[in-house]
Amino acid sequence: MDGTKPVMESSAEEAQDEGQESKGCFECCIKCLGRVPYPSLVATILCFCGVALFCGCGHVALTSTLAMLENYFSTVTTDHATLTAVIQVFQYIIYGIASFFLLYAVILLAEGFYTTGTIKKELQSDFKTTVCGRCLTAFFMVLTYILALGFLAIFCFTAIPVFVFFNMWNTCAGLRSPDSNITFPDSVCVDFRQYGIIPVNATPGKACGTTLVDVCNTSEFYLSYHLYIVALAGAGATVIALLHFLMILAANWAYLKSAASTHDYQDIKTKDDQDLEAEARSKEGQNSSSSYS
């Protein structure tokens, strides 16, 4: 019986150690999850998705649009040389937008982790922040506001090709419909010259009747139309993400400023209390020395 007691005690200690270890891992996971800035994380994911949709779909849609224009609306290469150069510039701009916004979203997420950690320290009475940190948050807030306005302009600009292709889609649907009662189908045309997309002297510049229906049945038109819609949705999602980031930054900046002012007041009050206590002790020492004399 005595020989089994050490074995039982060692087993109990091992079980206790395993329980403490598992408890420590659980507490560590809860602590890590508590430090995650979930609003910033949601805004970052939304920004990633929006930028990816806008840039990827926009790039392919521009390429398909150029191919459609070359085949049906501007068969002479010199007529749309400027348009080709502009589309290439837009595609390079898309590359820059994708790289910049992906990096900027990561930076804002890191700033969210920093602010969340600072707030947690403040709740644990170990608040430490600097004027530089608050100024950095204010800088990101102003920059995010400017970028939100810029991407809102991009959203409006992306709506233009959606509108053009939507009109073209409706025109083709009217030509294909048996209830349209169109006497002269060849008189129904879509002229891209009126939108300023191709020059006025472009040949042929427009598509009418059965040719227009054939254009609407091409993969270039179908792909471009739907990709422009997805790119528009991606631009809208990016605008929402930037506005979300803006609200987060404004709330963090206001909280950090308020917390810093509160802690400054507490530090001044603590210092004044210490001075009063020291002064009271000095007076007590003087009174005791005078009473002895």
PDB file of C-alpha atoms in Angstrom:
ATOM      1  CA  MET A   1       0.000   0.000   0.000  1.00  0.00           C
ATOM      2  CA  ASP A   2       2.780   2.411   0.871  1.00  0.00           C
ATOM      3  CA  GLY A   3       4.476   1.774  -2.456  1.00  0.00           C
ATOM      4  CA  THR A   4       1.446   2.820  -4.455  1.00  0.00           C
ATOM      5  CA  LYS A   5       1.077   6.197  -2.696  1.00  0.00           C
ATOM      6  CA  PRO A   6       4.019   7.947  -4.491  1.00  0.00           C
ATOM      7  CA  VAL A   7       2.707   6.677  -7.810  1.00  0.00           C
ATOM      8  CA  MET A   8      -0.758   8.081  -7.097  1.00  0.00           C
ATOM      9  CA  GLU A   9       0.696  11.401  -5.942  1.00  0.00           C
ATOM     10  CA  SER A  10       2.861  11.708  -9.055  1.00  0.00           C
ATOM     11  CA  SER A  11      -0.132  10.927 -11.272  1.00  0.00           C
ATOM     12  CA  ALA A  12      -2.193  13.583  -9.504  1.00  0.00           C
ATOM     13  CA  GLU A  13       0.599  16.144  -9.915  1.00  0.00           C
ATOM     14  CA  GLU A  14       0.936  15.334 -13.613  1.00  0.00           C
ATOM     15  CA  ALA A  15      -2.817  15.708 -14.112  1.00  0.00           C
ATOM     16  CA  GLN A  16      -2.722  19.035 -12.247  1.00  0.00           C
ATOM     17  CA  ASP A  17       0.186  20.239 -14.374  1.00  0.00           C
ATOM     18  CA  GLU A  18      -1.640  19.247 -17.561  1.00  0.00           C
ATOM     19  CA  GLY A  19      -4.756  21.067 -16.350  1.00  0.00           C
ATOM     20  CA  GLN A  20      -2.761  24.208 -15.599  1.00  0.00           C
ATOM     21  CA  GLU A  21      -1.036  23.987 -18.964  1.00  0.00           C
ATOM     22  CA  SER A  22      -4.325  23.630 -20.834  1.00  0.00           C
ATOM     23  CA  LYS A  23      -5.803  26.447 -18.779  1.00  0.00           C
ATOM     24  CA  GLY A  24      -2.779  28.582 -19.575  1.00  0.00           C
ATOM     25  CA  CYS A  25      -3.176  27.915 -23.321  1.00  0.00           C
ATOM     26  CA  PHE A  26      -6.889  28.760 -23.126  1.00  0.00           C
ATOM     27  CA  GLU A  27      -6.201  31.990 -21.268  1.00  0.00           C
ATOM     28  CA  CYS A  28      -3.477  32.856 -23.774  1.00  0.00           C
ATOM     29  CA  CYS A  29      -5.873  32.289 -26.693  1.00  0.00           C
ATOM     30  CA  ILE A  30      -8.559  34.416 -25.045  1.00  0.00           C
ATOM     31  CA  LYS A  31      -5.986  37.132 -24.380  1.00  0.00           C
ATOM     32  CA  CYS A  32      -4.793  37.077 -27.998  1.00  0.00           C
ATOM     33  CA  LEU A  33      -8.339  37.157 -29.334  1.00  0.00           C
ATOM     34  CA  GLY A  34      -9.105  40.095 -27.061  1.00  0.00           C
ATOM     35  CA  ARG A  35      -6.290  42.091 -28.641  1.00  0.00           C
ATOM     36  CA  VAL A  36      -7.577  41.675 -32.208  1.00  0.00           C
ATOM     37  CA  PRO A  37      -9.116  44.905 -33.601  1.00  0.00           C
ATOM     38  CA  TYR A  38     -12.160  43.277 -35.155  1.00  0.00           C
ATOM     39  CA  PRO A  39     -13.577  46.454 -36.779  1.00  0.00           C
ATOM     40  CA  SER A  40     -10.220  47.110 -38.464  1.00  0.00           C
ATOM     41  CA  LEU A  41      -9.992  43.456 -39.477  1.00  0.00           C
ATOM     42  CA  VAL A  42     -13.447  43.554 -41.095  1.00  0.00           C
ATOM     43  CA  ALA A  43     -12.585  46.805 -42.900  1.00  0.00           C
ATOM     44  CA  THR A  44      -9.289  45.306 -44.112  1.00  0.00           C
ATOM     45  CA  ILE A  45     -10.967  42.191 -45.523  1.00  0.00           C
ATOM     46  CA  LEU A  46     -13.627  44.344 -47.207  1.00  0.00           C
ATOM     47  CA  CYS A  47     -10.923  46.616 -48.656  1.00  0.00           C
ATOM     48  CA  PHE A  48      -8.941  43.616 -49.964  1.00  0.00           C
ATOM     49  CA  CYS A  49     -12.032  42.146 -51.636  1.00  0.00           C
ATOM     50  CA  GLY A  50     -13.155  45.475 -53.101  1.00  0.00           C
ATOM     51  CA  VAL A  51      -9.756  46.404 -54.502  1.00  0.00           C
ATOM     52  CA  ALA A  52      -9.219  42.905 -55.911  1.00  0.00           C
ATOM     53  CA  LEU A  53     -12.603  42.935 -57.660  1.00  0.00           C
ATOM     54  CA  PHE A  54     -12.170  46.453 -59.011  1.00  0.00           C
ATOM     55  CA  CYS A  55      -8.609  46.037 -60.245  1.00  0.00           C
ATOM     56  CA  GLY A  56      -8.902  42.483 -61.603  1.00  0.00           C
ATOM     57  CA  CYS A  57     -12.259  42.893 -63.327  1.00  0.00           C
ATOM     58  CA  GLY A  58     -11.478  46.423 -64.497  1.00  0.00           C
ATOM     59  CA  HIS A  59      -8.233  45.323 -66.125  1.00  0.00           C
ATOM     60  CA  VAL A  60      -9.829  42.437 -68.035  1.00  0.00           C
ATOM     61  CA  ALA A  61     -12.879  44.544 -68.970  1.00  0.00           C
ATOM     62  CA  LEU A  62     -10.688  47.236 -70.513  1.00  0.00           C
ATOM     63  CA  THR A  63      -8.844  44.640 -72.589  1.00  0.00           C
ATOM     64  CA  SER A  64     -12.114  43.078 -73.811  1.00  0.00           C
ATOM     65  CA  THR A  65     -13.583  46.494 -74.587  1.00  0.00           C
ATOM     66  CA  LEU A  66     -10.576  47.408 -76.700  1.00  0.00           C
ATOM     67  CA  ALA A  67     -10.849  44.126 -78.619  1.00  0.00           C
ATOM     68  CA  MET A  68     -14.561  44.737 -79.273  1.00  0.00           C
ATOM     69  CA  LEU A  69     -13.925  48.277 -80.514  1.00  0.00           C
ATOM     70  CA  GLU A  70     -11.119  47.118 -82.808  1.00  0.00           C
ATOM     71  CA  ASN A  71     -13.285  44.410 -84.377  1.00  0.00           C
ATOM     72  CA  TYR A  72     -16.578  46.264 -84.848  1.00  0.00           C
ATOM     73  CA  PHE A  73     -16.344  50.026 -84.278  1.00  0.00           C
ATOM     74  CA  SER A  74     -12.857  51.153 -85.252  1.00  0.00           C
ATOM     75  CA  THR A  75     -11.240  48.787 -87.716  1.00  0.00           C
ATOM     76  CA  VAL A  76      -8.437  51.207 -88.637  1.00  0.00           C
ATOM     77  CA  THR A  77      -5.656  50.978 -86.064  1.00  0.00           C
ATOM     78  CA  THR A  78      -4.602  54.621 -86.365  1.00  0.00           C
ATOM     79  CA  ASP A  79      -8.119  55.797 -85.491  1.00  0.00           C
ATOM     80  CA  HIS A  80      -8.009  54.366 -81.980  1.00  0.00           C
ATOM     81  CA  ALA A  81      -4.276  54.650 -81.267  1.00  0.00           C
ATOM     82  CA  THR A  82      -4.934  57.286 -78.618  1.00  0.00           C
ATOM     83  CA  LEU A  83      -7.604  55.119 -77.015  1.00  0.00           C
ATOM     84  CA  THR A  84      -5.193  52.184 -76.873  1.00  0.00           C
ATOM     85  CA  ALA A  85      -2.588  54.329 -75.141  1.00  0.00           C
ATOM     86  CA  VAL A  86      -5.179  55.649 -72.658  1.00  0.00           C
ATOM     87  CA  ILE A  87      -6.360  52.127 -71.827  1.00  0.00           C
ATOM     88  CA  GLN A  88      -2.778  51.035 -71.225  1.00  0.00           C
ATOM     89  CA  VAL A  89      -2.286  54.002 -68.886  1.00  0.00           C
ATOM     90  CA  PHE A  90      -5.479  53.057 -67.026  1.00  0.00           C
ATOM     91  CA  GLN A  91      -4.222  49.501 -66.653  1.00  0.00           C
ATOM     92  CA  TYR A  92      -0.942  50.721 -65.183  1.00  0.00           C
ATOM     93  CA  ILE A  93      -2.920  52.950 -62.823  1.00  0.00           C
ATOM     94  CA  ILE A  94      -4.912  49.889 -61.781  1.00  0.00           C
ATOM     95  CA  TYR A  95      -1.649  48.120 -60.911  1.00  0.00           C
ATOM     96  CA  GLY A  96      -0.652  51.077 -58.746  1.00  0.00           C
ATOM     97  CA  ILE A  97      -4.057  51.279 -57.055  1.00  0.00           C
ATOM     98  CA  ALA A  98      -3.981  47.575 -56.203  1.00  0.00           C
ATOM     99  CA  SER A  99      -0.472  47.735 -54.721  1.00  0.00           C
ATOM    100  CA  PHE A 100      -1.070  50.935 -52.778  1.00  0.00           C
ATOM    101  CA  PHE A 101      -4.425  50.023 -51.259  1.00  0.00           C
ATOM    102  CA  LEU A 102      -3.355  46.531 -50.245  1.00  0.00           C
ATOM    103  CA  LEU A 103      -0.332  48.009 -48.454  1.00  0.00           C
ATOM    104  CA  TYR A 104      -2.370  50.851 -46.959  1.00  0.00           C
ATOM    105  CA  ALA A 105      -4.998  48.444 -45.594  1.00  0.00           C
ATOM    106  CA  VAL A 106      -2.255  46.430 -43.873  1.00  0.00           C
ATOM    107  CA  ILE A 107      -0.842  49.634 -42.355  1.00  0.00           C
ATOM    108  CA  LEU A 108      -4.272  50.643 -41.047  1.00  0.00           C
ATOM    109  CA  LEU A 109      -4.738  47.153 -39.610  1.00  0.00           C
ATOM    110  CA  ALA A 110      -1.381  47.471 -37.834  1.00  0.00           C
ATOM    111  CA  GLU A 111      -2.477  50.868 -36.530  1.00  0.00           C
ATOM    112  CA  GLY A 112      -5.637  49.212 -35.236  1.00  0.00           C
ATOM    113  CA  PHE A 113      -3.543  46.629 -33.366  1.00  0.00           C
ATOM    114  CA  TYR A 114      -1.439  49.444 -31.891  1.00  0.00           C
ATOM    115  CA  THR A 115      -4.471  51.427 -30.760  1.00  0.00           C
ATOM    116  CA  THR A 116      -6.204  48.348 -29.345  1.00  0.00           C
ATOM    117  CA  GLY A 117      -3.056  47.455 -27.407  1.00  0.00           C
ATOM    118  CA  THR A 118      -2.838  50.999 -26.090  1.00  0.00           C
ATOM    119  CA  ILE A 119      -6.455  50.918 -24.933  1.00  0.00           C
ATOM    120  CA  LYS A 120      -5.911  47.573 -23.224  1.00  0.00           C
ATOM    121  CA  LYS A 121      -2.934  49.035 -21.392  1.00  0.00           C
ATOM    122  CA  GLU A 122      -5.048  51.999 -20.382  1.00  0.00           C
ATOM    123  CA  LEU A 123      -7.673  49.670 -18.920  1.00  0.00           C
ATOM    124  CA  GLN A 124      -4.917  47.926 -16.978  1.00  0.00           C
ATOM    125  CA  SER A 125      -3.636  51.292 -15.639  1.00  0.00           C
ATOM    126  CA  ASP A 126      -0.455  51.107 -17.707  1.00  0.00           C
ATOM    127  CA  PHE A 127      -1.335  53.726 -20.267  1.00  0.00           C
ATOM    128  CA  LYS A 128       1.544  54.815 -22.462  1.00  0.00           C
ATOM    129  CA  THR A 129       1.071  56.833 -25.614  1.00  0.00           C
ATOM    130  CA  THR A 130       2.952  59.653 -27.268  1.00  0.00           C
ATOM    131  CA  VAL A 131       2.024  62.788 -29.123  1.00  0.00           C
ATOM    132  CA  CYS A 132       3.599  61.218 -32.206  1.00  0.00           C
ATOM    133  CA  GLY A 133       1.231  58.246 -31.968  1.00  0.00           C
ATOM    134  CA  ARG A 134      -1.823  60.479 -31.758  1.00  0.00           C
ATOM    135  CA  CYS A 135      -0.568  62.641 -34.632  1.00  0.00           C
ATOM    136  CA  LEU A 136      -0.002  59.505 -36.712  1.00  0.00           C
ATOM    137  CA  THR A 137      -3.604  58.454 -36.118  1.00  0.00           C
ATOM    138  CA  ALA A 138      -4.790  61.933 -37.126  1.00  0.00           C
ATOM    139  CA  PHE A 139      -2.627  61.783 -40.264  1.00  0.00           C
ATOM    140  CA  PHE A 140      -4.136  58.433 -41.274  1.00  0.00           C
ATOM    141  CA  MET A 141      -7.597  59.848 -40.627  1.00  0.00           C
ATOM    142  CA  VAL A 142      -7.042  62.791 -42.989  1.00  0.00           C
ATOM    143  CA  LEU A 143      -5.382  60.582 -45.625  1.00  0.00           C
ATOM    144  CA  THR A 144      -8.210  58.028 -45.451  1.00  0.00           C
ATOM    145  CA  TYR A 145     -10.741  60.816 -45.908  1.00  0.00           C
ATOM    146  CA  ILE A 146      -8.941  62.017 -49.050  1.00  0.00           C
ATOM    147  CA  LEU A 147      -8.642  58.468 -50.405  1.00  0.00           C
ATOM    148  CA  ALA A 148     -12.339  57.856 -49.751  1.00  0.00           C
ATOM    149  CA  LEU A 149     -13.219  60.926 -51.808  1.00  0.00           C
ATOM    150  CA  GLY A 150     -10.846  59.796 -54.544  1.00  0.00           C
ATOM    151  CA  PHE A 151     -12.293  56.288 -54.697  1.00  0.00           C
ATOM    152  CA  LEU A 152     -15.787  57.752 -54.667  1.00  0.00           C
ATOM    153  CA  ALA A 153     -14.802  59.610 -57.848  1.00  0.00           C
ATOM    154  CA  ILE A 154     -13.471  56.313 -59.260  1.00  0.00           C
ATOM    155  CA  PHE A 155     -16.792  54.676 -58.379  1.00  0.00           C
ATOM    156  CA  CYS A 156     -18.679  57.356 -60.321  1.00  0.00           C
ATOM    157  CA  PHE A 157     -16.264  57.046 -63.249  1.00  0.00           C
ATOM    158  CA  THR A 158     -16.733  53.248 -63.317  1.00  0.00           C
ATOM    159  CA  ALA A 159     -20.491  53.763 -63.583  1.00  0.00           C
ATOM    160  CA  ILE A 160     -20.024  55.373 -67.047  1.00  0.00           C
ATOM    161  CA  PRO A 161     -19.093  52.179 -68.963  1.00  0.00           C
ATOM    162  CA  VAL A 162     -21.799  50.291 -67.057  1.00  0.00           C
ATOM    163  CA  PHE A 163     -24.319  52.862 -68.281  1.00  0.00           C
ATOM    164  CA  VAL A 164     -23.047  52.671 -71.887  1.00  0.00           C
ATOM    165  CA  PHE A 165     -23.087  48.870 -72.002  1.00  0.00           C
ATOM    166  CA  PHE A 166     -26.474  48.770 -70.282  1.00  0.00           C
ATOM    167  CA  ASN A 167     -27.954  50.970 -73.005  1.00  0.00           C
ATOM    168  CA  MET A 168     -26.347  48.791 -75.646  1.00  0.00           C
ATOM    169  CA  TRP A 169     -27.708  45.653 -73.962  1.00  0.00           C
ATOM    170  CA  ASN A 170     -31.250  47.104 -73.882  1.00  0.00           C
ATOM    171  CA  THR A 171     -31.010  48.110 -77.536  1.00  0.00           C
ATOM    172  CA  CYS A 172     -29.989  44.597 -78.537  1.00  0.00           C
ATOM    173  CA  ALA A 173     -32.748  43.130 -76.379  1.00  0.00           C
ATOM    174  CA  GLY A 174     -35.255  45.334 -78.204  1.00  0.00           C
ATOM    175  CA  LEU A 175     -33.965  44.164 -81.576  1.00  0.00           C
ATOM    176  CA  ARG A 176     -34.191  40.516 -80.574  1.00  0.00           C
ATOM    177  CA  SER A 177     -37.651  40.821 -79.035  1.00  0.00           C
ATOM    178  CA  PRO A 178     -40.542  39.721 -81.308  1.00  0.00           C
ATOM    179  CA  ASP A 179     -42.834  42.251 -79.623  1.00  0.00           C
ATOM    180  CA  SER A 180     -40.679  45.262 -80.454  1.00  0.00           C
ATOM    181  CA  ASN A 181     -42.412  45.931 -83.844  1.00  0.00           C
ATOM    182  CA  ILE A 182     -39.331  47.570 -85.343  1.00  0.00           C
ATOM    183  CA  THR A 183     -40.014  48.193 -89.038  1.00  0.00           C
ATOM    184  CA  PHE A 184     -36.453  49.096 -90.026  1.00  0.00           C
ATOM    185  CA  PRO A 185     -33.961  47.295 -87.745  1.00  0.00           C
ATOM    186  CA  ASP A 186     -30.996  48.778 -89.598  1.00  0.00           C
ATOM    187  CA  SER A 187     -32.049  52.217 -88.406  1.00  0.00           C
ATOM    188  CA  VAL A 188     -31.410  51.199 -84.771  1.00  0.00           C
ATOM    189  CA  CYS A 189     -27.733  51.879 -84.088  1.00  0.00           C
ATOM    190  CA  VAL A 190     -25.222  52.263 -81.299  1.00  0.00           C
ATOM    191  CA  ASP A 191     -22.617  54.907 -82.093  1.00  0.00           C
ATOM    192  CA  PHE A 192     -19.585  54.938 -79.803  1.00  0.00           C
ATOM    193  CA  ARG A 193     -18.406  58.182 -81.396  1.00  0.00           C
ATOM    194  CA  GLN A 194     -21.118  60.116 -79.589  1.00  0.00           C
ATOM    195  CA  TYR A 195     -19.610  59.096 -76.242  1.00  0.00           C
ATOM    196  CA  GLY A 196     -16.166  60.390 -77.221  1.00  0.00           C
ATOM    197  CA  ILE A 197     -14.654  56.921 -76.813  1.00  0.00           C
ATOM    198  CA  ILE A 198     -13.380  56.841 -80.389  1.00  0.00           C
ATOM    199  CA  PRO A 199     -12.760  59.830 -82.711  1.00  0.00           C
ATOM    200  CA  VAL A 200     -15.438  61.178 -85.024  1.00  0.00           C
ATOM    201  CA  ASN A 201     -13.599  59.999 -88.155  1.00  0.00           C
ATOM    202  CA  ALA A 202     -13.383  56.391 -86.919  1.00  0.00           C
ATOM    203  CA  THR A 203     -14.576  53.748 -89.359  1.00  0.00           C
ATOM    204  CA  PRO A 204     -17.294  52.482 -89.134  1.00  0.00           C
ATOM    205  CA  GLY A 205     -17.877  54.067 -85.705  1.00  0.00           C
ATOM    206  CA  LYS A 206     -21.294  52.486 -85.188  1.00  0.00           C
ATOM    207  CA  ALA A 207     -23.131  49.172 -85.400  1.00  0.00           C
ATOM    208  CA  CYS A 208     -26.719  48.844 -86.605  1.00  0.00           C
ATOM    209  CA  GLY A 209     -29.383  46.155 -86.901  1.00  0.00           C
ATOM    210  CA  THR A 210     -28.136  42.603 -87.223  1.00  0.00           C
ATOM    211  CA  THR A 211     -24.530  43.738 -86.857  1.00  0.00           C
ATOM    212  CA  LEU A 212     -25.398  45.256 -83.476  1.00  0.00           C
ATOM    213  CA  VAL A 213     -27.083  42.013 -82.416  1.00  0.00           C
ATOM    214  CA  ASP A 214     -23.963  40.089 -83.465  1.00  0.00           C
ATOM    215  CA  VAL A 215     -21.830  42.444 -81.382  1.00  0.00           C
ATOM    216  CA  CYS A 216     -24.041  41.851 -78.342  1.00  0.00           C
ATOM    217  CA  ASN A 217     -23.669  38.105 -78.826  1.00  0.00           C
ATOM    218  CA  THR A 218     -19.856  38.229 -78.763  1.00  0.00           C
ATOM    219  CA  SER A 219     -17.907  37.081 -75.738  1.00  0.00           C
ATOM    220  CA  GLU A 220     -16.078  40.412 -75.602  1.00  0.00           C
ATOM    221  CA  PHE A 221     -19.290  42.349 -75.046  1.00  0.00           C
ATOM    222  CA  TYR A 222     -20.755  39.847 -72.588  1.00  0.00           C
ATOM    223  CA  LEU A 223     -17.521  39.653 -70.590  1.00  0.00           C
ATOM    224  CA  SER A 224     -16.914  43.404 -70.561  1.00  0.00           C
ATOM    225  CA  TYR A 225     -20.464  44.255 -69.504  1.00  0.00           C
ATOM    226  CA  HIS A 226     -20.544  41.899 -66.537  1.00  0.00           C
ATOM    227  CA  LEU A 227     -16.976  42.647 -65.476  1.00  0.00           C
ATOM    228  CA  TYR A 228     -17.720  46.371 -65.426  1.00  0.00           C
ATOM    229  CA  ILE A 229     -20.649  45.642 -63.110  1.00  0.00           C
ATOM    230  CA  VAL A 230     -18.415  43.591 -60.792  1.00  0.00           C
ATOM    231  CA  ALA A 231     -15.731  46.318 -60.911  1.00  0.00           C
ATOM    232  CA  LEU A 232     -18.378  48.882 -59.955  1.00  0.00           C
ATOM    233  CA  ALA A 233     -19.409  46.710 -57.001  1.00  0.00           C
ATOM    234  CA  GLY A 234     -15.748  46.368 -55.999  1.00  0.00           C
ATOM    235  CA  ALA A 235     -15.264  50.136 -56.102  1.00  0.00           C
ATOM    236  CA  GLY A 236     -18.359  50.566 -53.933  1.00  0.00           C
ATOM    237  CA  ALA A 237     -17.063  47.986 -51.440  1.00  0.00           C
ATOM    238  CA  THR A 238     -13.728  49.832 -51.284  1.00  0.00           C
ATOM    239  CA  VAL A 239     -15.489  53.123 -50.573  1.00  0.00           C
ATOM    240  CA  ILE A 240     -17.450  51.466 -47.751  1.00  0.00           C
ATOM    241  CA  ALA A 241     -14.216  49.981 -46.365  1.00  0.00           C
ATOM    242  CA  LEU A 242     -12.492  53.371 -46.398  1.00  0.00           C
ATOM    243  CA  LEU A 243     -15.454  55.004 -44.657  1.00  0.00           C
ATOM    244  CA  HIS A 244     -15.322  52.197 -42.085  1.00  0.00           C
ATOM    245  CA  PHE A 245     -11.614  52.851 -41.576  1.00  0.00           C
ATOM    246  CA  LEU A 246     -12.367  56.565 -41.236  1.00  0.00           C
ATOM    247  CA  MET A 247     -14.903  55.971 -38.463  1.00  0.00           C
ATOM    248  CA  ILE A 248     -12.481  53.641 -36.663  1.00  0.00           C
ATOM    249  CA  LEU A 249      -9.612  56.137 -36.871  1.00  0.00           C
ATOM    250  CA  ALA A 250     -11.805  59.011 -35.691  1.00  0.00           C
ATOM    251  CA  ALA A 251     -13.040  56.984 -32.704  1.00  0.00           C
ATOM    252  CA  ASN A 252      -9.511  55.826 -31.800  1.00  0.00           C
ATOM    253  CA  TRP A 253      -8.096  59.332 -32.086  1.00  0.00           C
ATOM    254  CA  ALA A 254     -10.839  60.789 -29.899  1.00  0.00           C
ATOM    255  CA  TYR A 255     -10.401  58.034 -27.308  1.00  0.00           C
ATOM    256  CA  LEU A 256      -6.626  58.376 -27.212  1.00  0.00           C
ATOM    257  CA  LYS A 257      -6.857  62.136 -26.865  1.00  0.00           C
ATOM    258  CA  SER A 258      -9.421  61.865 -24.063  1.00  0.00           C
ATOM    259  CA  ALA A 259      -7.452  59.162 -22.280  1.00  0.00           C
ATOM    260  CA  ALA A 260      -4.220  61.151 -22.568  1.00  0.00           C
ATOM    261  CA  SER A 261      -5.892  64.256 -21.105  1.00  0.00           C
ATOM    262  CA  THR A 262      -7.352  62.200 -18.271  1.00  0.00           C
ATOM    263  CA  HIS A 263      -3.997  60.659 -17.430  1.00  0.00           C
ATOM    264  CA  ASP A 264      -2.265  64.028 -17.580  1.00  0.00           C
ATOM    265  CA  TYR A 265      -4.834  65.370 -15.116  1.00  0.00           C
ATOM    266  CA  GLN A 266      -4.316  62.373 -12.844  1.00  0.00           C
ATOM    267  CA  ASP A 267      -0.537  62.823 -12.961  1.00  0.00           C
ATOM    268  CA  ILE A 268      -0.855  66.509 -12.052  1.00  0.00           C
ATOM    269  CA  LYS A 269      -3.277  65.677  -9.254  1.00  0.00           C
ATOM    270  CA  THR A 270      -0.970  62.974  -7.888  1.00  0.00           C
ATOM    271  CA  LYS A 271       1.969  65.359  -7.960  1.00  0.00           C
ATOM    272  CA  ASP A 272      -0.025  68.048  -6.132  1.00  0.00           C
ATOM    273  CA  ASP A 273      -1.106  65.524  -3.493  1.00  0.00           C
ATOM    274  CA  GLN A 274       2.502  64.478  -2.986  1.00  0.00           C
ATOM    275  CA  ASP A 275       3.590  68.115  -2.623  1.00  0.00           C
ATOM    276  CA  LEU A 276       0.844  68.768  -0.077  1.00  0.00           C
ATOM    277  CA  GLU A 277       1.784  65.650   1.856  1.00  0.00           C
ATOM    278  CA  ALA A 278       5.450  66.626   1.856  1.00  0.00           C
ATOM    279  CA  GLU A 279       4.569  70.135   3.003  1.00  0.00           C
ATOM    280  CA  ALA A 280       2.384  68.745   5.793  1.00  0.00           C
ATOM    281  CA  ARG A 281       5.197  66.470   6.955  1.00  0.00           C
ATOM    282  CA  SER A 282       7.667  69.351   6.992  1.00  0.00           C
ATOM    283  CA  LYS A 283       5.273  71.427   9.100  1.00  0.00           C
ATOM    284  CA  GLU A 284       4.811  68.528  11.508  1.00  0.00           C
ATOM    285  CA  GLY A 285       8.581  68.222  11.792  1.00  0.00           C
ATOM    286  CA  GLN A 286       8.946  71.937  12.529  1.00  0.00           C
ATOM    287  CA  ASN A 287       6.206  71.812  15.160  1.00  0.00           C
ATOM    288  CA  SER A 288       7.741  68.810  16.861  1.00  0.00           C
ATOM    289  CA  SER A 289      11.192  70.441  16.915  1.00  0.00           C
ATOM    290  CA  SER A 290       9.791  73.671  18.369  1.00  0.00           C
ATOM    291  CA  SER A 291       7.923  71.750  21.089  1.00  0.00           C
ATOM    292  CA  TYR A 292      11.102  69.940  22.147  1.00  0.00           C
ATOM    293  CA  SER A 293      12.972  73.229  22.338  1.00  0.00           C
TER     294      SER A 293
END
